[in-house]
Amino acid sequence: MQYLFQLSRVYNAIHLISINYSSAEKNWSFPNHRHTIFEFKHCIKGKIEIKIDGITYIMTDGDSVVMKAGVYHQMEMLEDSVYFGFHFDIEMPSIYSVFESITDPIVPSEMKGFIVDWLNQFLAAFGNDFKQLHHLPNTRIQSSVENSLKSLKMHSSFVEFLCAFGSYYYEHSQKLDDIISPSHKKIAHQVAYELNNTDQYNLQVGDIAKKLNMHRTHITNCFKEVYSITPKQYLMQLRAQKAKQLLIETEQTIEEIADQLMFSSPAHFTKYFIQQTGSSPSHFRGKKGHHS
């Protein structure tokens, strides 16, 4: 027997939170806040003032912004407006780093046509079902096979959308990467390889530095140049992804998972998981089990 190709496992989670298609009157505002996930906002019609980390941006018809995790932001309607937005999280560390490395929240004008076309197709396909597919207050979601299939199809649409966005920003960053020396890129990729291929989730940067025979500060700086996050932050994302995988795919207890991922205690693991996902391990497992 000869394999033409074989993929032993494919798991790439994209979480969509608070998808909204809304209209708001002039002077309506949302207060300053921040969260641990990304946010996309698109002005369909009107004029919206949005402040991101204290900098004011004005959005009009067709304008969009992408806000990184942790930034403070608020918005106010300068005119009666219609907008579309959603929050999202990406478990793949390499793709997460692409979005985390975005320097300007305003989406470039060359993406405007793609966004408008995608949104029109999305609303045409799912507009009539949107309330049933979105957890609005006091809305009962029927978890029928039909609605689950619609939800899955809607999710795939967002995956394609974010893939196009990720591709654009990655290609754009590659054009700007001339300022990063090939030797620094090589070191960063070596470190990423070590992190992606370890079961030692308490691995220290010093351990990698010793293996590569380099100074820990140098490899950290190289890594941040390429991935926009530190090796420790990258490993934390990998650790969270592995935790989710074990919670979903195995019957291991919380204690066993905490031990496998090298946490000092189940309580430490639970605290870490809540910080990374906003949900406790038991709640995450129960929710996934319910939806399956």
PDB file of C-alpha atoms in Angstrom:
ATOM      1  CA  MET A   1       0.000   0.000   0.000  1.00  0.00           C
ATOM      2  CA  GLN A   2       1.280   3.445  -0.931  1.00  0.00           C
ATOM      3  CA  TYR A   3      -0.071   6.733   0.400  1.00  0.00           C
ATOM      4  CA  LEU A   4      -0.700   9.412  -2.179  1.00  0.00           C
ATOM      5  CA  PHE A   5      -0.814  11.722   0.800  1.00  0.00           C
ATOM      6  CA  GLN A   6      -1.799  11.463   4.427  1.00  0.00           C
ATOM      7  CA  LEU A   7      -2.883  14.024   7.013  1.00  0.00           C
ATOM      8  CA  SER A   8      -3.010  12.464  10.436  1.00  0.00           C
ATOM      9  CA  ARG A   9      -4.798  15.357  12.083  1.00  0.00           C
ATOM     10  CA  VAL A  10      -6.097  18.795  11.147  1.00  0.00           C
ATOM     11  CA  TYR A  11      -7.293  21.132  13.878  1.00  0.00           C
ATOM     12  CA  ASN A  12      -7.267  24.904  13.464  1.00  0.00           C
ATOM     13  CA  ALA A  13      -9.732  26.704  15.700  1.00  0.00           C
ATOM     14  CA  ILE A  14     -11.118  30.163  15.012  1.00  0.00           C
ATOM     15  CA  HIS A  15     -13.516  31.453  17.652  1.00  0.00           C
ATOM     16  CA  LEU A  16     -16.176  33.960  16.636  1.00  0.00           C
ATOM     17  CA  ILE A  17     -17.723  36.042  19.399  1.00  0.00           C
ATOM     18  CA  SER A  18     -20.446  38.683  19.319  1.00  0.00           C
ATOM     19  CA  ILE A  19     -21.167  38.905  15.593  1.00  0.00           C
ATOM     20  CA  ASN A  20     -23.378  41.946  15.061  1.00  0.00           C
ATOM     21  CA  TYR A  21     -25.089  43.757  12.212  1.00  0.00           C
ATOM     22  CA  SER A  22     -26.490  46.945  13.728  1.00  0.00           C
ATOM     23  CA  SER A  23     -27.898  50.384  13.147  1.00  0.00           C
ATOM     24  CA  ALA A  24     -27.420  53.251  15.587  1.00  0.00           C
ATOM     25  CA  GLU A  25     -28.678  56.808  15.784  1.00  0.00           C
ATOM     26  CA  LYS A  26     -26.494  59.902  15.795  1.00  0.00           C
ATOM     27  CA  ASN A  27     -24.731  60.486  19.152  1.00  0.00           C
ATOM     28  CA  TRP A  28     -25.111  56.854  20.264  1.00  0.00           C
ATOM     29  CA  SER A  29     -21.831  55.739  21.817  1.00  0.00           C
ATOM     30  CA  PHE A  30     -20.095  52.762  23.343  1.00  0.00           C
ATOM     31  CA  PRO A  31     -17.725  53.454  26.273  1.00  0.00           C
ATOM     32  CA  ASN A  32     -13.987  52.917  26.381  1.00  0.00           C
ATOM     33  CA  HIS A  33     -13.095  49.264  26.967  1.00  0.00           C
ATOM     34  CA  ARG A  34     -10.730  46.498  25.933  1.00  0.00           C
ATOM     35  CA  HIS A  35     -10.727  42.711  25.690  1.00  0.00           C
ATOM     36  CA  THR A  36      -8.387  39.778  25.128  1.00  0.00           C
ATOM     37  CA  ILE A  37      -9.460  39.044  21.549  1.00  0.00           C
ATOM     38  CA  PHE A  38      -9.367  40.761  18.154  1.00  0.00           C
ATOM     39  CA  GLU A  39     -12.219  42.850  16.775  1.00  0.00           C
ATOM     40  CA  PHE A  40     -13.250  43.755  13.222  1.00  0.00           C
ATOM     41  CA  LYS A  41     -15.591  46.680  12.566  1.00  0.00           C
ATOM     42  CA  HIS A  42     -16.982  47.826   9.182  1.00  0.00           C
ATOM     43  CA  CYS A  43     -19.020  50.964   8.495  1.00  0.00           C
ATOM     44  CA  ILE A  44     -21.720  50.135   5.960  1.00  0.00           C
ATOM     45  CA  LYS A  45     -23.389  53.531   6.007  1.00  0.00           C
ATOM     46  CA  GLY A  46     -22.954  56.744   7.996  1.00  0.00           C
ATOM     47  CA  LYS A  47     -20.096  58.280   9.925  1.00  0.00           C
ATOM     48  CA  ILE A  48     -18.486  56.738  12.994  1.00  0.00           C
ATOM     49  CA  GLU A  49     -15.804  58.125  15.277  1.00  0.00           C
ATOM     50  CA  ILE A  50     -13.705  55.411  16.840  1.00  0.00           C
ATOM     51  CA  LYS A  51     -10.860  55.983  19.295  1.00  0.00           C
ATOM     52  CA  ILE A  52      -8.197  53.291  19.555  1.00  0.00           C
ATOM     53  CA  ASP A  53      -5.612  53.703  22.297  1.00  0.00           C
ATOM     54  CA  GLY A  54      -6.401  57.421  22.385  1.00  0.00           C
ATOM     55  CA  ILE A  55      -6.064  58.021  18.616  1.00  0.00           C
ATOM     56  CA  THR A  56      -9.217  59.166  16.800  1.00  0.00           C
ATOM     57  CA  TYR A  57     -10.268  57.647  13.470  1.00  0.00           C
ATOM     58  CA  ILE A  58     -13.298  58.599  11.377  1.00  0.00           C
ATOM     59  CA  MET A  59     -15.040  55.789   9.507  1.00  0.00           C
ATOM     60  CA  THR A  60     -17.404  56.438   6.611  1.00  0.00           C
ATOM     61  CA  ASP A  61     -19.095  54.175   4.047  1.00  0.00           C
ATOM     62  CA  GLY A  62     -16.848  51.193   3.272  1.00  0.00           C
ATOM     63  CA  ASP A  63     -14.198  51.852   5.935  1.00  0.00           C
ATOM     64  CA  SER A  64     -13.040  49.092   8.297  1.00  0.00           C
ATOM     65  CA  VAL A  65     -10.769  48.667  11.288  1.00  0.00           C
ATOM     66  CA  VAL A  66      -9.047  45.691  12.878  1.00  0.00           C
ATOM     67  CA  MET A  67      -8.308  46.100  16.588  1.00  0.00           C
ATOM     68  CA  LYS A  68      -5.739  43.953  18.318  1.00  0.00           C
ATOM     69  CA  ALA A  69      -6.237  42.248  21.646  1.00  0.00           C
ATOM     70  CA  GLY A  70      -5.677  44.505  24.623  1.00  0.00           C
ATOM     71  CA  VAL A  71      -6.155  47.903  22.966  1.00  0.00           C
ATOM     72  CA  TYR A  72      -8.559  50.385  24.529  1.00  0.00           C
ATOM     73  CA  HIS A  73     -11.293  51.562  22.156  1.00  0.00           C
ATOM     74  CA  GLN A  74     -14.604  53.415  22.099  1.00  0.00           C
ATOM     75  CA  MET A  75     -16.946  54.655  19.394  1.00  0.00           C
ATOM     76  CA  GLU A  76     -19.607  57.285  18.760  1.00  0.00           C
ATOM     77  CA  MET A  77     -22.020  57.760  15.873  1.00  0.00           C
ATOM     78  CA  LEU A  78     -21.474  61.142  14.207  1.00  0.00           C
ATOM     79  CA  GLU A  79     -24.447  60.374  11.933  1.00  0.00           C
ATOM     80  CA  ASP A  80     -27.173  57.748  11.855  1.00  0.00           C
ATOM     81  CA  SER A  81     -25.093  54.710  10.910  1.00  0.00           C
ATOM     82  CA  VAL A  82     -25.178  51.026   9.996  1.00  0.00           C
ATOM     83  CA  TYR A  83     -22.209  48.829  10.805  1.00  0.00           C
ATOM     84  CA  PHE A  84     -21.088  45.201  10.924  1.00  0.00           C
ATOM     85  CA  GLY A  85     -18.597  43.746  13.361  1.00  0.00           C
ATOM     86  CA  PHE A  86     -17.358  40.694  15.186  1.00  0.00           C
ATOM     87  CA  HIS A  87     -14.758  39.620  17.740  1.00  0.00           C
ATOM     88  CA  PHE A  88     -12.487  36.705  16.992  1.00  0.00           C
ATOM     89  CA  ASP A  89      -9.665  34.632  18.389  1.00  0.00           C
ATOM     90  CA  ILE A  90      -7.212  32.446  16.463  1.00  0.00           C
ATOM     91  CA  GLU A  91      -5.515  29.497  18.129  1.00  0.00           C
ATOM     92  CA  MET A  92      -2.771  29.023  15.518  1.00  0.00           C
ATOM     93  CA  PRO A  93       0.179  30.959  16.980  1.00  0.00           C
ATOM     94  CA  SER A  94       1.775  31.763  13.608  1.00  0.00           C
ATOM     95  CA  ILE A  95      -1.477  33.222  12.229  1.00  0.00           C
ATOM     96  CA  TYR A  96      -2.256  34.937  15.526  1.00  0.00           C
ATOM     97  CA  SER A  97       1.099  36.686  15.242  1.00  0.00           C
ATOM     98  CA  VAL A  98       0.184  37.988  11.763  1.00  0.00           C
ATOM     99  CA  PHE A  99      -2.849  39.810  13.175  1.00  0.00           C
ATOM    100  CA  GLU A 100      -0.948  40.847  16.298  1.00  0.00           C
ATOM    101  CA  SER A 101       1.718  42.492  14.118  1.00  0.00           C
ATOM    102  CA  ILE A 102      -0.776  44.838  12.389  1.00  0.00           C
ATOM    103  CA  THR A 103       0.464  48.360  13.058  1.00  0.00           C
ATOM    104  CA  ASP A 104      -2.367  50.461  11.590  1.00  0.00           C
ATOM    105  CA  PRO A 105      -5.948  49.583  12.651  1.00  0.00           C
ATOM    106  CA  ILE A 106      -7.410  51.161   9.497  1.00  0.00           C
ATOM    107  CA  VAL A 107      -7.832  48.448   6.861  1.00  0.00           C
ATOM    108  CA  PRO A 108      -6.089  49.550   3.615  1.00  0.00           C
ATOM    109  CA  SER A 109      -8.292  50.824   0.787  1.00  0.00           C
ATOM    110  CA  GLU A 110      -7.241  47.988  -1.537  1.00  0.00           C
ATOM    111  CA  MET A 111      -9.157  45.572   0.722  1.00  0.00           C
ATOM    112  CA  LYS A 112     -12.347  47.651   0.584  1.00  0.00           C
ATOM    113  CA  GLY A 113     -13.814  45.978  -2.499  1.00  0.00           C
ATOM    114  CA  PHE A 114     -13.185  42.489  -1.135  1.00  0.00           C
ATOM    115  CA  ILE A 115     -14.835  43.357   2.200  1.00  0.00           C
ATOM    116  CA  VAL A 116     -17.932  44.878   0.585  1.00  0.00           C
ATOM    117  CA  ASP A 117     -18.334  41.888  -1.768  1.00  0.00           C
ATOM    118  CA  TRP A 118     -17.872  39.386   1.061  1.00  0.00           C
ATOM    119  CA  LEU A 119     -20.312  41.200   3.347  1.00  0.00           C
ATOM    120  CA  ASN A 120     -22.978  41.420   0.647  1.00  0.00           C
ATOM    121  CA  GLN A 121     -22.635  37.686  -0.008  1.00  0.00           C
ATOM    122  CA  PHE A 122     -22.679  36.947   3.716  1.00  0.00           C
ATOM    123  CA  LEU A 123     -25.848  38.953   4.354  1.00  0.00           C
ATOM    124  CA  ALA A 124     -27.546  37.457   1.293  1.00  0.00           C
ATOM    125  CA  ALA A 125     -26.741  33.943   2.508  1.00  0.00           C
ATOM    126  CA  PHE A 126     -27.359  34.367   6.240  1.00  0.00           C
ATOM    127  CA  GLY A 127     -29.237  37.630   6.773  1.00  0.00           C
ATOM    128  CA  ASN A 128     -32.628  35.981   7.233  1.00  0.00           C
ATOM    129  CA  ASP A 129     -31.203  33.478   9.717  1.00  0.00           C
ATOM    130  CA  PHE A 130     -28.919  35.879  11.542  1.00  0.00           C
ATOM    131  CA  LYS A 131     -31.041  36.239  14.665  1.00  0.00           C
ATOM    132  CA  GLN A 132     -31.382  32.486  14.971  1.00  0.00           C
ATOM    133  CA  LEU A 133     -27.650  31.994  14.514  1.00  0.00           C
ATOM    134  CA  HIS A 134     -26.580  34.719  16.940  1.00  0.00           C
ATOM    135  CA  HIS A 135     -26.992  34.551  20.714  1.00  0.00           C
ATOM    136  CA  LEU A 136     -29.051  37.701  21.168  1.00  0.00           C
ATOM    137  CA  PRO A 137     -30.596  38.330  24.603  1.00  0.00           C
ATOM    138  CA  ASN A 138     -33.838  36.408  25.139  1.00  0.00           C
ATOM    139  CA  THR A 139     -33.396  34.557  21.856  1.00  0.00           C
ATOM    140  CA  ARG A 140     -33.755  30.792  22.088  1.00  0.00           C
ATOM    141  CA  ILE A 141     -31.307  28.997  19.809  1.00  0.00           C
ATOM    142  CA  GLN A 142     -32.678  25.775  18.374  1.00  0.00           C
ATOM    143  CA  SER A 143     -29.758  23.339  18.149  1.00  0.00           C
ATOM    144  CA  SER A 144     -31.306  21.361  15.286  1.00  0.00           C
ATOM    145  CA  VAL A 145     -29.169  19.677  12.648  1.00  0.00           C
ATOM    146  CA  GLU A 146     -30.397  22.224  10.098  1.00  0.00           C
ATOM    147  CA  ASN A 147     -29.349  25.210  12.220  1.00  0.00           C
ATOM    148  CA  SER A 148     -26.055  23.565  13.145  1.00  0.00           C
ATOM    149  CA  LEU A 149     -25.268  23.083   9.453  1.00  0.00           C
ATOM    150  CA  LYS A 150     -26.139  26.726   8.764  1.00  0.00           C
ATOM    151  CA  SER A 151     -23.897  27.765  11.627  1.00  0.00           C
ATOM    152  CA  LEU A 152     -21.063  25.631  10.288  1.00  0.00           C
ATOM    153  CA  LYS A 153     -21.463  27.115   6.818  1.00  0.00           C
ATOM    154  CA  MET A 154     -21.486  30.617   8.302  1.00  0.00           C
ATOM    155  CA  HIS A 155     -18.329  29.819  10.243  1.00  0.00           C
ATOM    156  CA  SER A 156     -16.600  28.615   7.072  1.00  0.00           C
ATOM    157  CA  SER A 157     -17.431  31.953   5.469  1.00  0.00           C
ATOM    158  CA  PHE A 158     -15.647  33.764   8.305  1.00  0.00           C
ATOM    159  CA  VAL A 159     -12.674  31.394   8.006  1.00  0.00           C
ATOM    160  CA  GLU A 160     -12.317  32.300   4.321  1.00  0.00           C
ATOM    161  CA  PHE A 161     -12.656  35.991   5.200  1.00  0.00           C
ATOM    162  CA  LEU A 162      -9.958  35.855   7.896  1.00  0.00           C
ATOM    163  CA  CYS A 163      -7.740  33.722   5.663  1.00  0.00           C
ATOM    164  CA  ALA A 164      -7.886  36.427   2.973  1.00  0.00           C
ATOM    165  CA  PHE A 165      -7.102  39.056   5.589  1.00  0.00           C
ATOM    166  CA  GLY A 166      -4.241  37.024   7.013  1.00  0.00           C
ATOM    167  CA  SER A 167      -2.820  36.455   3.526  1.00  0.00           C
ATOM    168  CA  TYR A 168      -2.969  40.168   2.733  1.00  0.00           C
ATOM    169  CA  TYR A 169      -1.240  41.264   5.924  1.00  0.00           C
ATOM    170  CA  TYR A 170       1.329  38.472   5.705  1.00  0.00           C
ATOM    171  CA  GLU A 171       2.247  39.319   2.112  1.00  0.00           C
ATOM    172  CA  HIS A 172       2.397  42.997   3.044  1.00  0.00           C
ATOM    173  CA  SER A 173       4.655  42.249   6.006  1.00  0.00           C
ATOM    174  CA  GLN A 174       6.910  40.151   3.782  1.00  0.00           C
ATOM    175  CA  LYS A 175       7.452  43.154   1.515  1.00  0.00           C
ATOM    176  CA  LEU A 176       8.467  45.185   4.547  1.00  0.00           C
ATOM    177  CA  ASP A 177      10.640  42.426   5.951  1.00  0.00           C
ATOM    178  CA  ASP A 178      13.725  43.672   4.134  1.00  0.00           C
ATOM    179  CA  ILE A 179      14.612  45.444   7.381  1.00  0.00           C
ATOM    180  CA  ILE A 180      14.852  42.063   9.118  1.00  0.00           C
ATOM    181  CA  SER A 181      18.069  40.306   8.302  1.00  0.00           C
ATOM    182  CA  PRO A 182      17.945  36.721   6.952  1.00  0.00           C
ATOM    183  CA  SER A 183      20.017  35.564   9.927  1.00  0.00           C
ATOM    184  CA  HIS A 184      17.448  36.964  12.386  1.00  0.00           C
ATOM    185  CA  LYS A 185      14.605  35.305  10.456  1.00  0.00           C
ATOM    186  CA  LYS A 186      16.452  31.994  10.538  1.00  0.00           C
ATOM    187  CA  ILE A 187      16.956  32.218  14.302  1.00  0.00           C
ATOM    188  CA  ALA A 188      13.268  33.120  14.861  1.00  0.00           C
ATOM    189  CA  HIS A 189      12.124  30.164  12.750  1.00  0.00           C
ATOM    190  CA  GLN A 190      14.505  27.849  14.619  1.00  0.00           C
ATOM    191  CA  VAL A 191      13.033  28.968  17.935  1.00  0.00           C
ATOM    192  CA  ALA A 192       9.466  28.545  16.615  1.00  0.00           C
ATOM    193  CA  TYR A 193      10.366  25.018  15.477  1.00  0.00           C
ATOM    194  CA  GLU A 194      11.685  24.163  18.936  1.00  0.00           C
ATOM    195  CA  LEU A 195       8.534  25.507  20.582  1.00  0.00           C
ATOM    196  CA  ASN A 196       6.201  23.705  18.185  1.00  0.00           C
ATOM    197  CA  ASN A 197       7.961  20.395  18.714  1.00  0.00           C
ATOM    198  CA  THR A 198       8.274  20.201  22.473  1.00  0.00           C
ATOM    199  CA  ASP A 199       6.215  18.463  25.119  1.00  0.00           C
ATOM    200  CA  GLN A 200       7.993  20.536  27.763  1.00  0.00           C
ATOM    201  CA  TYR A 201       5.415  23.268  28.228  1.00  0.00           C
ATOM    202  CA  ASN A 202       7.520  24.857  30.950  1.00  0.00           C
ATOM    203  CA  LEU A 203      10.421  25.179  28.489  1.00  0.00           C
ATOM    204  CA  GLN A 204      12.544  28.242  29.174  1.00  0.00           C
ATOM    205  CA  VAL A 205      14.085  30.573  26.605  1.00  0.00           C
ATOM    206  CA  GLY A 206      17.421  29.868  28.264  1.00  0.00           C
ATOM    207  CA  ASP A 207      17.076  26.163  27.422  1.00  0.00           C
ATOM    208  CA  ILE A 208      16.572  26.972  23.739  1.00  0.00           C
ATOM    209  CA  ALA A 209      19.399  29.502  23.806  1.00  0.00           C
ATOM    210  CA  LYS A 210      21.746  26.852  25.217  1.00  0.00           C
ATOM    211  CA  LYS A 211      20.689  24.326  22.553  1.00  0.00           C
ATOM    212  CA  LEU A 212      21.207  26.862  19.758  1.00  0.00           C
ATOM    213  CA  ASN A 213      24.381  28.171  21.424  1.00  0.00           C
ATOM    214  CA  MET A 214      23.111  31.760  21.421  1.00  0.00           C
ATOM    215  CA  HIS A 215      22.332  34.413  24.001  1.00  0.00           C
ATOM    216  CA  ARG A 216      18.739  34.330  25.264  1.00  0.00           C
ATOM    217  CA  THR A 217      18.247  38.068  24.774  1.00  0.00           C
ATOM    218  CA  HIS A 218      19.374  37.815  21.149  1.00  0.00           C
ATOM    219  CA  ILE A 219      17.000  34.984  20.237  1.00  0.00           C
ATOM    220  CA  THR A 220      14.126  36.744  22.034  1.00  0.00           C
ATOM    221  CA  ASN A 221      14.754  39.923  20.059  1.00  0.00           C
ATOM    222  CA  CYS A 222      14.971  37.998  16.779  1.00  0.00           C
ATOM    223  CA  PHE A 223      11.737  36.174  17.588  1.00  0.00           C
ATOM    224  CA  LYS A 224       9.886  39.399  18.393  1.00  0.00           C
ATOM    225  CA  GLU A 225      11.115  40.960  15.138  1.00  0.00           C
ATOM    226  CA  VAL A 226       9.509  38.194  13.101  1.00  0.00           C
ATOM    227  CA  TYR A 227       6.506  37.072  15.187  1.00  0.00           C
ATOM    228  CA  SER A 228       5.733  40.289  17.111  1.00  0.00           C
ATOM    229  CA  ILE A 229       5.421  38.346  20.373  1.00  0.00           C
ATOM    230  CA  THR A 230       7.956  36.788  22.721  1.00  0.00           C
ATOM    231  CA  PRO A 231       8.812  33.070  22.678  1.00  0.00           C
ATOM    232  CA  LYS A 232       7.118  32.773  26.094  1.00  0.00           C
ATOM    233  CA  GLN A 233       3.867  34.270  24.755  1.00  0.00           C
ATOM    234  CA  TYR A 234       4.052  31.970  21.729  1.00  0.00           C
ATOM    235  CA  LEU A 235       4.478  28.929  23.976  1.00  0.00           C
ATOM    236  CA  MET A 236       1.530  30.076  26.120  1.00  0.00           C
ATOM    237  CA  GLN A 237      -0.657  30.067  23.020  1.00  0.00           C
ATOM    238  CA  LEU A 238       0.541  26.581  22.112  1.00  0.00           C
ATOM    239  CA  ARG A 239      -0.134  25.429  25.669  1.00  0.00           C
ATOM    240  CA  ALA A 240      -3.679  26.823  25.580  1.00  0.00           C
ATOM    241  CA  GLN A 241      -4.311  25.166  22.210  1.00  0.00           C
ATOM    242  CA  LYS A 242      -3.084  21.811  23.538  1.00  0.00           C
ATOM    243  CA  ALA A 243      -5.295  22.190  26.608  1.00  0.00           C
ATOM    244  CA  LYS A 244      -8.349  22.778  24.419  1.00  0.00           C
ATOM    245  CA  GLN A 245      -7.463  19.764  22.296  1.00  0.00           C
ATOM    246  CA  LEU A 246      -7.168  17.496  25.335  1.00  0.00           C
ATOM    247  CA  LEU A 247     -10.424  18.794  26.818  1.00  0.00           C
ATOM    248  CA  ILE A 248     -12.299  18.185  23.569  1.00  0.00           C
ATOM    249  CA  GLU A 249     -10.713  14.968  22.315  1.00  0.00           C
ATOM    250  CA  THR A 250      -9.905  12.988  25.465  1.00  0.00           C
ATOM    251  CA  GLU A 251     -11.556  11.869  28.674  1.00  0.00           C
ATOM    252  CA  GLN A 252      -8.565  12.921  30.765  1.00  0.00           C
ATOM    253  CA  THR A 253      -9.413  14.603  34.036  1.00  0.00           C
ATOM    254  CA  ILE A 254      -8.525  18.226  34.730  1.00  0.00           C
ATOM    255  CA  GLU A 255      -5.836  16.929  37.101  1.00  0.00           C
ATOM    256  CA  GLU A 256      -4.314  14.705  34.401  1.00  0.00           C
ATOM    257  CA  ILE A 257      -4.298  17.511  31.823  1.00  0.00           C
ATOM    258  CA  ALA A 258      -2.754  19.926  34.322  1.00  0.00           C
ATOM    259  CA  ASP A 259      -0.019  17.377  35.025  1.00  0.00           C
ATOM    260  CA  GLN A 260       0.613  16.640  31.322  1.00  0.00           C
ATOM    261  CA  LEU A 261       0.932  20.352  30.544  1.00  0.00           C
ATOM    262  CA  MET A 262       3.278  20.801  33.500  1.00  0.00           C
ATOM    263  CA  PHE A 263       1.183  23.074  35.685  1.00  0.00           C
ATOM    264  CA  SER A 264       2.046  23.113  39.375  1.00  0.00           C
ATOM    265  CA  SER A 265      -1.550  22.251  40.289  1.00  0.00           C
ATOM    266  CA  PRO A 266      -5.051  21.876  38.794  1.00  0.00           C
ATOM    267  CA  ALA A 267      -5.928  25.242  40.360  1.00  0.00           C
ATOM    268  CA  HIS A 268      -3.013  26.895  38.545  1.00  0.00           C
ATOM    269  CA  PHE A 269      -4.121  25.278  35.279  1.00  0.00           C
ATOM    270  CA  THR A 270      -7.710  26.461  35.782  1.00  0.00           C
ATOM    271  CA  LYS A 271      -6.589  30.026  36.497  1.00  0.00           C
ATOM    272  CA  TYR A 272      -4.327  29.995  33.414  1.00  0.00           C
ATOM    273  CA  PHE A 273      -7.085  28.569  31.180  1.00  0.00           C
ATOM    274  CA  ILE A 274      -9.581  31.215  32.293  1.00  0.00           C
ATOM    275  CA  GLN A 275      -7.018  33.949  31.559  1.00  0.00           C
ATOM    276  CA  GLN A 276      -6.405  32.569  28.072  1.00  0.00           C
ATOM    277  CA  THR A 277      -9.964  31.689  27.037  1.00  0.00           C
ATOM    278  CA  GLY A 278     -12.384  33.436  29.406  1.00  0.00           C
ATOM    279  CA  SER A 279     -13.847  30.054  30.344  1.00  0.00           C
ATOM    280  CA  SER A 280     -13.029  27.433  32.953  1.00  0.00           C
ATOM    281  CA  PRO A 281     -11.777  24.031  31.672  1.00  0.00           C
ATOM    282  CA  SER A 282     -14.892  22.243  32.912  1.00  0.00           C
ATOM    283  CA  HIS A 283     -17.217  24.809  31.336  1.00  0.00           C
ATOM    284  CA  PHE A 284     -15.265  24.671  28.058  1.00  0.00           C
ATOM    285  CA  ARG A 285     -15.459  20.865  27.978  1.00  0.00           C
ATOM    286  CA  GLY A 286     -19.163  20.846  28.880  1.00  0.00           C
ATOM    287  CA  LYS A 287     -19.977  23.438  26.226  1.00  0.00           C
ATOM    288  CA  LYS A 288     -18.101  21.522  23.526  1.00  0.00           C
ATOM    289  CA  GLY A 289     -19.712  18.299  24.586  1.00  0.00           C
ATOM    290  CA  HIS A 290     -23.173  19.916  24.495  1.00  0.00           C
ATOM    291  CA  HIS A 291     -22.716  21.261  20.981  1.00  0.00           C
ATOM    292  CA  SER A 292     -21.339  18.021  19.645  1.00  0.00           C
TER     293      SER A 292
END
